[in-house]
Amino acid sequence: MEPIKFYSTNLNSEEVTFSEALLKGLAPDKGLFMPKEIPVFTKEEIKSFTDKEYYEIAFEVGRKFLRGQIEDDELLAITKDAYDYAVPLEKVYDNKYVMRLDQGPTASFKDFAARMMGRLMQCFLKKENRSLLILTATSGDTGSAMANAFYGLDNVNIVVLFPETEVTARQRKQMTTLGKNVRIIALDGKFDDCQALVKEAFSDSDLDYLNLSSANSINMGRLIPQIVYYFYSFAKLRKGEEDDDIVFSIPSGNFGDMMGGVFAKHMGLPIKKFIIAVNENDEFPVFVNTGEYRKIDPSKNCLSSAMNVGHPSNLARLVALYGGVMNEKGDVSKLPDLNKMRNDIYALSVTDTETKEMIVEAKDKHDLLLEPHGAVGWKGLMDYVKAESIADDQLCVSLETAHPAKFPEMIIELLGFDPELPNSLKGLEDKEESFDKMSHNYNEFKEYLKKKY
Ligand SMILES: *Cc1c(COP(=O)(O)O)cnc(C)c1O
């Protein structure tokens, strides 16, 4: 079969194959790549997942999108290497579950996407005998997930810039104790200064020889891995009847996680409803409910900090799937089918006060330990169950996207104990750190890159 082609949501670029979309990241017209065709699983195929391991389901999903682009044995080796950790499904009450996506090397759900994307990039770069240099600015978690995901891979190097005084010691150590093909720069400046240097490097033709890539959250290579856990949880929790279906609650920021779910639905997963729970950055619930889109600029600082997004970078993809057109600035030139969207999606905003209350309530009522992102998701599910009088036996899964031990101060304040670190984060204190320091001067950064690579 012919490989699947990818178009740009701005509708002004040539179609490309998956490997090109993966290595380019953004389309030349600044739009997001989208598959022209979303492959579908039969009911029998979905049934067969019940007996499969996580990495085997990841292989089946990847294989559909990457047909004609990669050999089966190569892809299976990639998913097996990427997913060597558990994906716990914790029963909370009745048929309501929390899926813990926090067992990867940086205890964040971003590990799922970053690890598979890194390995796919390595595979395609080797085939083409090329190499890439990934440049990323981080305010904390994304940088460590990326650095860990690319650590030790061939044909790809990564440089992460972070604002020296704005990340916690633990976040810093998750990046600076790696070494090998990972270089970390502590910048005397703010996150925006880091981002500005990265942006300038991308537009500097003197650095073309480095093959710079951003590998950020809009890369198609990060969305495909995020389809997998939706299939996995359904496969493991379903009753096994013809009419089984499932509800997912997704704590959301840039909507990459949600897009994985929406693709899963298009691929045949019987998803009854998506609950899209955001923090006080409520531009999306307002859009779904009123049809008016207004970004929030600057975005509000909430407790669920990885979701402080005033304009979700993947929103244009969702709009495209519902028949609308939105450009990279958030201007809507064609409205999506809002009624269909409302039918599929229950969108709500959760305040910081409600987030804290939910962390306490979940612990007291169900002995469920949540951190702020997961608490936003769980609150969304509880609201939905009540508002739509959902039956006790309806299967519902709420996503927990980070490990509670990453928020010790908040958990101590609310629950009175210090949560135990997951194995992946233990022993960081004793490891040796290595990083370079720099002022926020572009020429200094440019000379650094030219000297090192
Ligand atoms: C990035 C992130 C989110 C939001 O995911 P999106 O794909 O951007 O919607 C939620 N929780 C945590 C812990 C994250 O790091």
PDB file of C-alpha atoms in Angstrom, residues 30-258:
ATOM      1  CA  LYS A  30       3.690  27.280   9.318  1.00  0.00           C
ATOM      2  CA  GLY A  31       0.703  24.929   9.446  1.00  0.00           C
ATOM      3  CA  LEU A  32       0.556  21.598  11.275  1.00  0.00           C
ATOM      4  CA  PHE A  33       0.885  18.306   9.456  1.00  0.00           C
ATOM      5  CA  MET A  34      -2.230  16.126   9.434  1.00  0.00           C
ATOM      6  CA  PRO A  35      -2.744  12.693   7.888  1.00  0.00           C
ATOM      7  CA  LYS A  36      -4.896  12.790   4.734  1.00  0.00           C
ATOM      8  CA  GLU A  37      -6.339   9.474   5.755  1.00  0.00           C
ATOM      9  CA  ILE A  38      -6.776   8.107   9.267  1.00  0.00           C
ATOM     10  CA  PRO A  39      -6.287   4.338   9.196  1.00  0.00           C
ATOM     11  CA  VAL A  40      -8.924   2.171  10.868  1.00  0.00           C
ATOM     12  CA  PHE A  41      -8.794  -1.002  12.975  1.00  0.00           C
ATOM     13  CA  THR A  42     -11.472  -3.670  12.606  1.00  0.00           C
ATOM     14  CA  LYS A  43     -13.434  -4.744  15.695  1.00  0.00           C
ATOM     15  CA  GLU A  44     -11.513  -8.019  15.620  1.00  0.00           C
ATOM     16  CA  GLU A  45      -8.164  -6.235  15.603  1.00  0.00           C
ATOM     17  CA  ILE A  46      -9.232  -4.136  18.575  1.00  0.00           C
ATOM     18  CA  LYS A  47     -10.398  -7.283  20.368  1.00  0.00           C
ATOM     19  CA  SER A  48      -7.017  -8.918  19.795  1.00  0.00           C
ATOM     20  CA  PHE A  49      -5.330  -6.116  21.796  1.00  0.00           C
ATOM     21  CA  THR A  50      -6.749  -7.594  24.999  1.00  0.00           C
ATOM     22  CA  ASP A  51      -3.947 -10.166  25.034  1.00  0.00           C
ATOM     23  CA  LYS A  52      -1.184  -7.832  23.921  1.00  0.00           C
ATOM     24  CA  GLU A  53       1.523  -5.997  25.839  1.00  0.00           C
ATOM     25  CA  TYR A  54       1.686  -2.213  25.723  1.00  0.00           C
ATOM     26  CA  TYR A  55       4.605  -2.164  23.274  1.00  0.00           C
ATOM     27  CA  GLU A  56       2.773  -4.570  20.963  1.00  0.00           C
ATOM     28  CA  ILE A  57      -0.258  -2.283  20.799  1.00  0.00           C
ATOM     29  CA  ALA A  58       2.129   0.634  20.145  1.00  0.00           C
ATOM     30  CA  PHE A  59       3.540  -1.381  17.264  1.00  0.00           C
ATOM     31  CA  GLU A  60       0.075  -2.061  15.798  1.00  0.00           C
ATOM     32  CA  VAL A  61      -0.900   1.615  15.975  1.00  0.00           C
ATOM     33  CA  GLY A  62       2.422   2.816  14.555  1.00  0.00           C
ATOM     34  CA  ARG A  63       2.304   0.288  11.746  1.00  0.00           C
ATOM     35  CA  LYS A  64      -1.002   1.650  10.458  1.00  0.00           C
ATOM     36  CA  PHE A  65       0.334   5.198  10.160  1.00  0.00           C
ATOM     37  CA  LEU A  66       3.833   4.269   8.954  1.00  0.00           C
ATOM     38  CA  ARG A  67       2.868   1.733   6.316  1.00  0.00           C
ATOM     39  CA  GLY A  68       5.413   1.531   3.522  1.00  0.00           C
ATOM     40  CA  GLN A  69       7.876   3.616   5.533  1.00  0.00           C
ATOM     41  CA  ILE A  70       9.440   1.157   7.967  1.00  0.00           C
ATOM     42  CA  GLU A  71       9.924  -2.610   8.305  1.00  0.00           C
ATOM     43  CA  ASP A  72       7.845  -4.427  10.931  1.00  0.00           C
ATOM     44  CA  ASP A  73      10.868  -5.730  12.812  1.00  0.00           C
ATOM     45  CA  GLU A  74      12.400  -2.238  12.989  1.00  0.00           C
ATOM     46  CA  LEU A  75       9.197  -0.722  14.338  1.00  0.00           C
ATOM     47  CA  LEU A  76       8.679  -3.494  16.882  1.00  0.00           C
ATOM     48  CA  ALA A  77      12.247  -3.025  18.150  1.00  0.00           C
ATOM     49  CA  ILE A  78      11.545   0.703  18.547  1.00  0.00           C
ATOM     50  CA  THR A  79       8.329   0.274  20.545  1.00  0.00           C
ATOM     51  CA  LYS A  80       9.875  -2.443  22.704  1.00  0.00           C
ATOM     52  CA  ASP A  81      12.816  -0.220  23.555  1.00  0.00           C
ATOM     53  CA  ALA A  82      10.629   2.874  24.131  1.00  0.00           C
ATOM     54  CA  TYR A  83       8.043   1.215  26.382  1.00  0.00           C
ATOM     55  CA  ASP A  84       9.950  -0.723  28.993  1.00  0.00           C
ATOM     56  CA  TYR A  85       7.882   0.611  31.912  1.00  0.00           C
ATOM     57  CA  ALA A  86       4.468  -0.068  33.457  1.00  0.00           C
ATOM     58  CA  VAL A  87       1.176   1.673  32.624  1.00  0.00           C
ATOM     59  CA  PRO A  88      -0.907   1.175  35.797  1.00  0.00           C
ATOM     60  CA  LEU A  89      -4.701   1.249  35.632  1.00  0.00           C
ATOM     61  CA  GLU A  90      -5.921   2.024  39.134  1.00  0.00           C
ATOM     62  CA  LYS A  91      -9.504   1.241  40.044  1.00  0.00           C
ATOM     63  CA  VAL A  92     -11.020   4.108  42.025  1.00  0.00           C
ATOM     64  CA  TYR A  93     -14.676   3.037  42.453  1.00  0.00           C
ATOM     65  CA  ASP A  94     -17.350   1.227  40.404  1.00  0.00           C
ATOM     66  CA  ASN A  95     -16.077   1.202  36.836  1.00  0.00           C
ATOM     67  CA  LYS A  96     -14.054   4.420  37.217  1.00  0.00           C
ATOM     68  CA  TYR A  97     -10.288   4.259  36.786  1.00  0.00           C
ATOM     69  CA  VAL A  98      -7.191   6.413  36.794  1.00  0.00           C
ATOM     70  CA  MET A  99      -4.523   5.576  34.216  1.00  0.00           C
ATOM     71  CA  ARG A 100      -1.091   6.509  35.537  1.00  0.00           C
ATOM     72  CA  LEU A 101       1.117   7.764  32.727  1.00  0.00           C
ATOM     73  CA  ASP A 102       3.919   8.620  35.148  1.00  0.00           C
ATOM     74  CA  GLN A 103       6.199   5.587  35.184  1.00  0.00           C
ATOM     75  CA  GLY A 104       8.606   6.703  32.451  1.00  0.00           C
ATOM     76  CA  PRO A 105      12.130   8.050  33.042  1.00  0.00           C
ATOM     77  CA  THR A 106      10.963  11.588  33.900  1.00  0.00           C
ATOM     78  CA  ALA A 107       7.687  10.536  35.585  1.00  0.00           C
ATOM     79  CA  SER A 108       5.658  12.567  33.072  1.00  0.00           C
ATOM     80  CA  PHE A 109       3.284  11.460  30.337  1.00  0.00           C
ATOM     81  CA  LYS A 110       5.511  13.368  27.907  1.00  0.00           C
ATOM     82  CA  ASP A 111       7.902  10.394  28.059  1.00  0.00           C
ATOM     83  CA  PHE A 112       5.413   8.343  25.989  1.00  0.00           C
ATOM     84  CA  ALA A 113       5.584  10.681  23.016  1.00  0.00           C
ATOM     85  CA  ALA A 114       9.206  11.767  23.294  1.00  0.00           C
ATOM     86  CA  ARG A 115      10.719   8.279  23.550  1.00  0.00           C
ATOM     87  CA  MET A 116       9.013   6.908  20.471  1.00  0.00           C
ATOM     88  CA  MET A 117       9.561  10.086  18.456  1.00  0.00           C
ATOM     89  CA  GLY A 118      13.275  10.052  19.288  1.00  0.00           C
ATOM     90  CA  ARG A 119      13.674   6.452  18.202  1.00  0.00           C
ATOM     91  CA  LEU A 120      11.711   6.989  14.988  1.00  0.00           C
ATOM     92  CA  MET A 121      13.895   9.982  14.160  1.00  0.00           C
ATOM     93  CA  GLN A 122      17.031   7.940  14.778  1.00  0.00           C
ATOM     94  CA  CYS A 123      15.721   5.209  12.464  1.00  0.00           C
ATOM     95  CA  PHE A 124      14.874   7.515   9.541  1.00  0.00           C
ATOM     96  CA  LEU A 125      18.064   9.582   9.950  1.00  0.00           C
ATOM     97  CA  LYS A 126      20.197   6.441   9.798  1.00  0.00           C
ATOM     98  CA  LYS A 127      18.457   5.313   6.615  1.00  0.00           C
ATOM     99  CA  GLU A 128      19.221   8.682   5.017  1.00  0.00           C
ATOM    100  CA  ASN A 129      22.717   8.853   6.494  1.00  0.00           C
ATOM    101  CA  ARG A 130      21.937  12.235   8.059  1.00  0.00           C
ATOM    102  CA  SER A 131      22.038  13.746  11.482  1.00  0.00           C
ATOM    103  CA  LEU A 132      19.969  16.346  13.309  1.00  0.00           C
ATOM    104  CA  LEU A 133      20.572  18.749  16.137  1.00  0.00           C
ATOM    105  CA  ILE A 134      17.539  19.256  18.350  1.00  0.00           C
ATOM    106  CA  LEU A 135      17.318  22.648  20.058  1.00  0.00           C
ATOM    107  CA  THR A 136      14.815  23.040  22.874  1.00  0.00           C
ATOM    108  CA  ALA A 137      14.044  25.757  25.384  1.00  0.00           C
ATOM    109  CA  THR A 138      12.396  24.566  28.558  1.00  0.00           C
ATOM    110  CA  SER A 139      10.897  25.955  31.725  1.00  0.00           C
ATOM    111  CA  GLY A 140      11.346  22.540  33.311  1.00  0.00           C
ATOM    112  CA  ASP A 141       9.542  19.362  32.379  1.00  0.00           C
ATOM    113  CA  THR A 142       9.529  19.281  28.588  1.00  0.00           C
ATOM    114  CA  GLY A 143      13.297  19.678  28.448  1.00  0.00           C
ATOM    115  CA  SER A 144      13.953  16.782  30.773  1.00  0.00           C
ATOM    116  CA  ALA A 145      11.533  14.482  28.920  1.00  0.00           C
ATOM    117  CA  MET A 146      13.222  15.396  25.625  1.00  0.00           C
ATOM    118  CA  ALA A 147      16.759  15.073  26.968  1.00  0.00           C
ATOM    119  CA  ASN A 148      15.970  11.667  28.444  1.00  0.00           C
ATOM    120  CA  ALA A 149      14.192  10.515  25.293  1.00  0.00           C
ATOM    121  CA  PHE A 150      17.099  11.391  22.991  1.00  0.00           C
ATOM    122  CA  TYR A 151      19.830  10.354  25.409  1.00  0.00           C
ATOM    123  CA  GLY A 152      22.205   7.816  23.881  1.00  0.00           C
ATOM    124  CA  LEU A 153      20.606   7.779  20.408  1.00  0.00           C
ATOM    125  CA  ASP A 154      22.704   7.855  17.228  1.00  0.00           C
ATOM    126  CA  ASN A 155      22.527  10.525  14.484  1.00  0.00           C
ATOM    127  CA  VAL A 156      20.848  13.004  16.775  1.00  0.00           C
ATOM    128  CA  ASN A 157      22.238  15.442  19.335  1.00  0.00           C
ATOM    129  CA  ILE A 158      20.211  17.616  21.661  1.00  0.00           C
ATOM    130  CA  VAL A 159      20.850  20.987  23.287  1.00  0.00           C
ATOM    131  CA  VAL A 160      18.451  22.149  26.001  1.00  0.00           C
ATOM    132  CA  LEU A 161      18.421  25.720  27.309  1.00  0.00           C
ATOM    133  CA  PHE A 162      16.843  26.476  30.639  1.00  0.00           C
ATOM    134  CA  PRO A 163      16.533  29.686  32.702  1.00  0.00           C
ATOM    135  CA  GLU A 164      19.066  29.200  35.471  1.00  0.00           C
ATOM    136  CA  THR A 165      16.921  30.459  38.340  1.00  0.00           C
ATOM    137  CA  GLU A 166      13.500  29.260  37.154  1.00  0.00           C
ATOM    138  CA  VAL A 167      13.739  25.468  37.380  1.00  0.00           C
ATOM    139  CA  THR A 168      13.872  23.362  40.519  1.00  0.00           C
ATOM    140  CA  ALA A 169      17.041  21.501  41.495  1.00  0.00           C
ATOM    141  CA  ARG A 170      15.360  18.199  40.703  1.00  0.00           C
ATOM    142  CA  GLN A 171      14.218  19.346  37.259  1.00  0.00           C
ATOM    143  CA  ARG A 172      17.750  20.535  36.530  1.00  0.00           C
ATOM    144  CA  LYS A 173      19.325  17.263  37.647  1.00  0.00           C
ATOM    145  CA  GLN A 174      16.987  15.262  35.413  1.00  0.00           C
ATOM    146  CA  MET A 175      18.775  16.947  32.489  1.00  0.00           C
ATOM    147  CA  THR A 176      22.296  17.669  33.695  1.00  0.00           C
ATOM    148  CA  THR A 177      23.200  14.172  34.907  1.00  0.00           C
ATOM    149  CA  LEU A 178      22.843  12.524  31.473  1.00  0.00           C
ATOM    150  CA  GLY A 179      25.839  13.421  29.280  1.00  0.00           C
ATOM    151  CA  LYS A 180      26.666  11.629  25.989  1.00  0.00           C
ATOM    152  CA  ASN A 181      24.756  13.348  23.130  1.00  0.00           C
ATOM    153  CA  VAL A 182      22.884  15.676  25.528  1.00  0.00           C
ATOM    154  CA  ARG A 183      24.177  19.203  26.233  1.00  0.00           C
ATOM    155  CA  ILE A 184      22.483  21.456  28.746  1.00  0.00           C
ATOM    156  CA  ILE A 185      22.839  25.231  28.954  1.00  0.00           C
ATOM    157  CA  ALA A 186      21.864  27.279  32.005  1.00  0.00           C
ATOM    158  CA  LEU A 187      20.947  30.702  30.753  1.00  0.00           C
ATOM    159  CA  ASP A 188      21.270  33.864  32.779  1.00  0.00           C
ATOM    160  CA  GLY A 189      17.751  34.968  31.832  1.00  0.00           C
ATOM    161  CA  LYS A 190      14.111  33.952  31.663  1.00  0.00           C
ATOM    162  CA  PHE A 191      12.330  31.197  29.745  1.00  0.00           C
ATOM    163  CA  ASP A 192      11.409  33.718  27.047  1.00  0.00           C
ATOM    164  CA  ASP A 193      15.112  34.556  26.590  1.00  0.00           C
ATOM    165  CA  CYS A 194      15.861  30.855  26.065  1.00  0.00           C
ATOM    166  CA  GLN A 195      13.088  30.651  23.502  1.00  0.00           C
ATOM    167  CA  ALA A 196      14.304  33.768  21.716  1.00  0.00           C
ATOM    168  CA  LEU A 197      17.815  32.296  21.271  1.00  0.00           C
ATOM    169  CA  VAL A 198      16.386  29.052  19.921  1.00  0.00           C
ATOM    170  CA  LYS A 199      14.146  30.940  17.496  1.00  0.00           C
ATOM    171  CA  GLU A 200      16.999  33.095  16.244  1.00  0.00           C
ATOM    172  CA  ALA A 201      19.189  30.047  15.666  1.00  0.00           C
ATOM    173  CA  PHE A 202      16.427  28.463  13.558  1.00  0.00           C
ATOM    174  CA  SER A 203      16.282  31.457  11.255  1.00  0.00           C
ATOM    175  CA  ASP A 204      20.081  31.875  10.966  1.00  0.00           C
ATOM    176  CA  SER A 205      21.270  30.508   7.620  1.00  0.00           C
ATOM    177  CA  ASP A 206      24.878  30.267   8.919  1.00  0.00           C
ATOM    178  CA  LEU A 207      23.626  27.345  11.004  1.00  0.00           C
ATOM    179  CA  ASP A 208      21.845  25.503   8.191  1.00  0.00           C
ATOM    180  CA  TYR A 209      24.650  22.940   8.148  1.00  0.00           C
ATOM    181  CA  LEU A 210      23.582  21.781  11.644  1.00  0.00           C
ATOM    182  CA  ASN A 211      20.137  20.554  10.472  1.00  0.00           C
ATOM    183  CA  LEU A 212      18.313  22.106  13.388  1.00  0.00           C
ATOM    184  CA  SER A 213      14.987  20.668  14.487  1.00  0.00           C
ATOM    185  CA  SER A 214      12.710  21.584  17.351  1.00  0.00           C
ATOM    186  CA  ALA A 215      10.873  18.304  17.935  1.00  0.00           C
ATOM    187  CA  ASN A 216       8.289  20.276  19.909  1.00  0.00           C
ATOM    188  CA  SER A 217       4.742  19.396  20.844  1.00  0.00           C
ATOM    189  CA  ILE A 218       3.325  19.978  17.385  1.00  0.00           C
ATOM    190  CA  ASN A 219       5.425  17.254  15.759  1.00  0.00           C
ATOM    191  CA  MET A 220       3.250  14.528  14.199  1.00  0.00           C
ATOM    192  CA  GLY A 221       5.771  12.031  15.590  1.00  0.00           C
ATOM    193  CA  ARG A 222       4.613  12.902  19.079  1.00  0.00           C
ATOM    194  CA  LEU A 223       0.919  12.479  18.379  1.00  0.00           C
ATOM    195  CA  ILE A 224       0.986   8.915  17.084  1.00  0.00           C
ATOM    196  CA  PRO A 225       2.499   7.461  20.287  1.00  0.00           C
ATOM    197  CA  GLN A 226      -0.216   9.297  22.240  1.00  0.00           C
ATOM    198  CA  ILE A 227      -2.926   7.262  20.512  1.00  0.00           C
ATOM    199  CA  VAL A 228      -1.696   4.052  22.079  1.00  0.00           C
ATOM    200  CA  TYR A 229      -2.696   4.350  25.732  1.00  0.00           C
ATOM    201  CA  TYR A 230      -6.315   4.948  24.764  1.00  0.00           C
ATOM    202  CA  PHE A 231      -6.420   1.580  22.982  1.00  0.00           C
ATOM    203  CA  TYR A 232      -4.416  -0.056  25.758  1.00  0.00           C
ATOM    204  CA  SER A 233      -6.731   0.980  28.611  1.00  0.00           C
ATOM    205  CA  PHE A 234      -9.842  -0.011  26.685  1.00  0.00           C
ATOM    206  CA  ALA A 235      -8.328  -3.384  25.802  1.00  0.00           C
ATOM    207  CA  LYS A 236      -7.426  -4.120  29.415  1.00  0.00           C
ATOM    208  CA  LEU A 237     -10.628  -2.832  31.063  1.00  0.00           C
ATOM    209  CA  ARG A 238     -13.449  -3.709  28.642  1.00  0.00           C
ATOM    210  CA  LYS A 239     -15.984  -6.386  29.471  1.00  0.00           C
ATOM    211  CA  GLY A 240     -15.581  -8.107  26.117  1.00  0.00           C
ATOM    212  CA  GLU A 241     -19.070  -7.379  24.791  1.00  0.00           C
ATOM    213  CA  GLU A 242     -19.994  -6.070  21.336  1.00  0.00           C
ATOM    214  CA  ASP A 243     -21.290  -2.722  22.607  1.00  0.00           C
ATOM    215  CA  ASP A 244     -18.471  -1.912  25.081  1.00  0.00           C
ATOM    216  CA  ASP A 245     -17.546   1.758  25.100  1.00  0.00           C
ATOM    217  CA  ILE A 246     -15.417   4.102  27.175  1.00  0.00           C
ATOM    218  CA  VAL A 247     -15.205   7.678  28.473  1.00  0.00           C
ATOM    219  CA  PHE A 248     -11.836   9.457  28.839  1.00  0.00           C
ATOM    220  CA  SER A 249     -11.049  12.528  30.896  1.00  0.00           C
ATOM    221  CA  ILE A 250      -7.934  14.370  29.716  1.00  0.00           C
ATOM    222  CA  PRO A 251      -6.255  17.209  31.631  1.00  0.00           C
ATOM    223  CA  SER A 252      -5.211  19.442  28.753  1.00  0.00           C
ATOM    224  CA  GLY A 253      -2.870  22.271  27.804  1.00  0.00           C
ATOM    225  CA  ASN A 254      -1.564  22.191  24.246  1.00  0.00           C
ATOM    226  CA  PHE A 255      -4.051  19.424  23.299  1.00  0.00           C
ATOM    227  CA  GLY A 256      -1.470  16.913  22.087  1.00  0.00           C
ATOM    228  CA  ASP A 257      -2.802  14.357  24.531  1.00  0.00           C
ATOM    229  CA  MET A 258      -6.386  14.993  23.440  1.00  0.00           C
TER     230      MET A 258
END
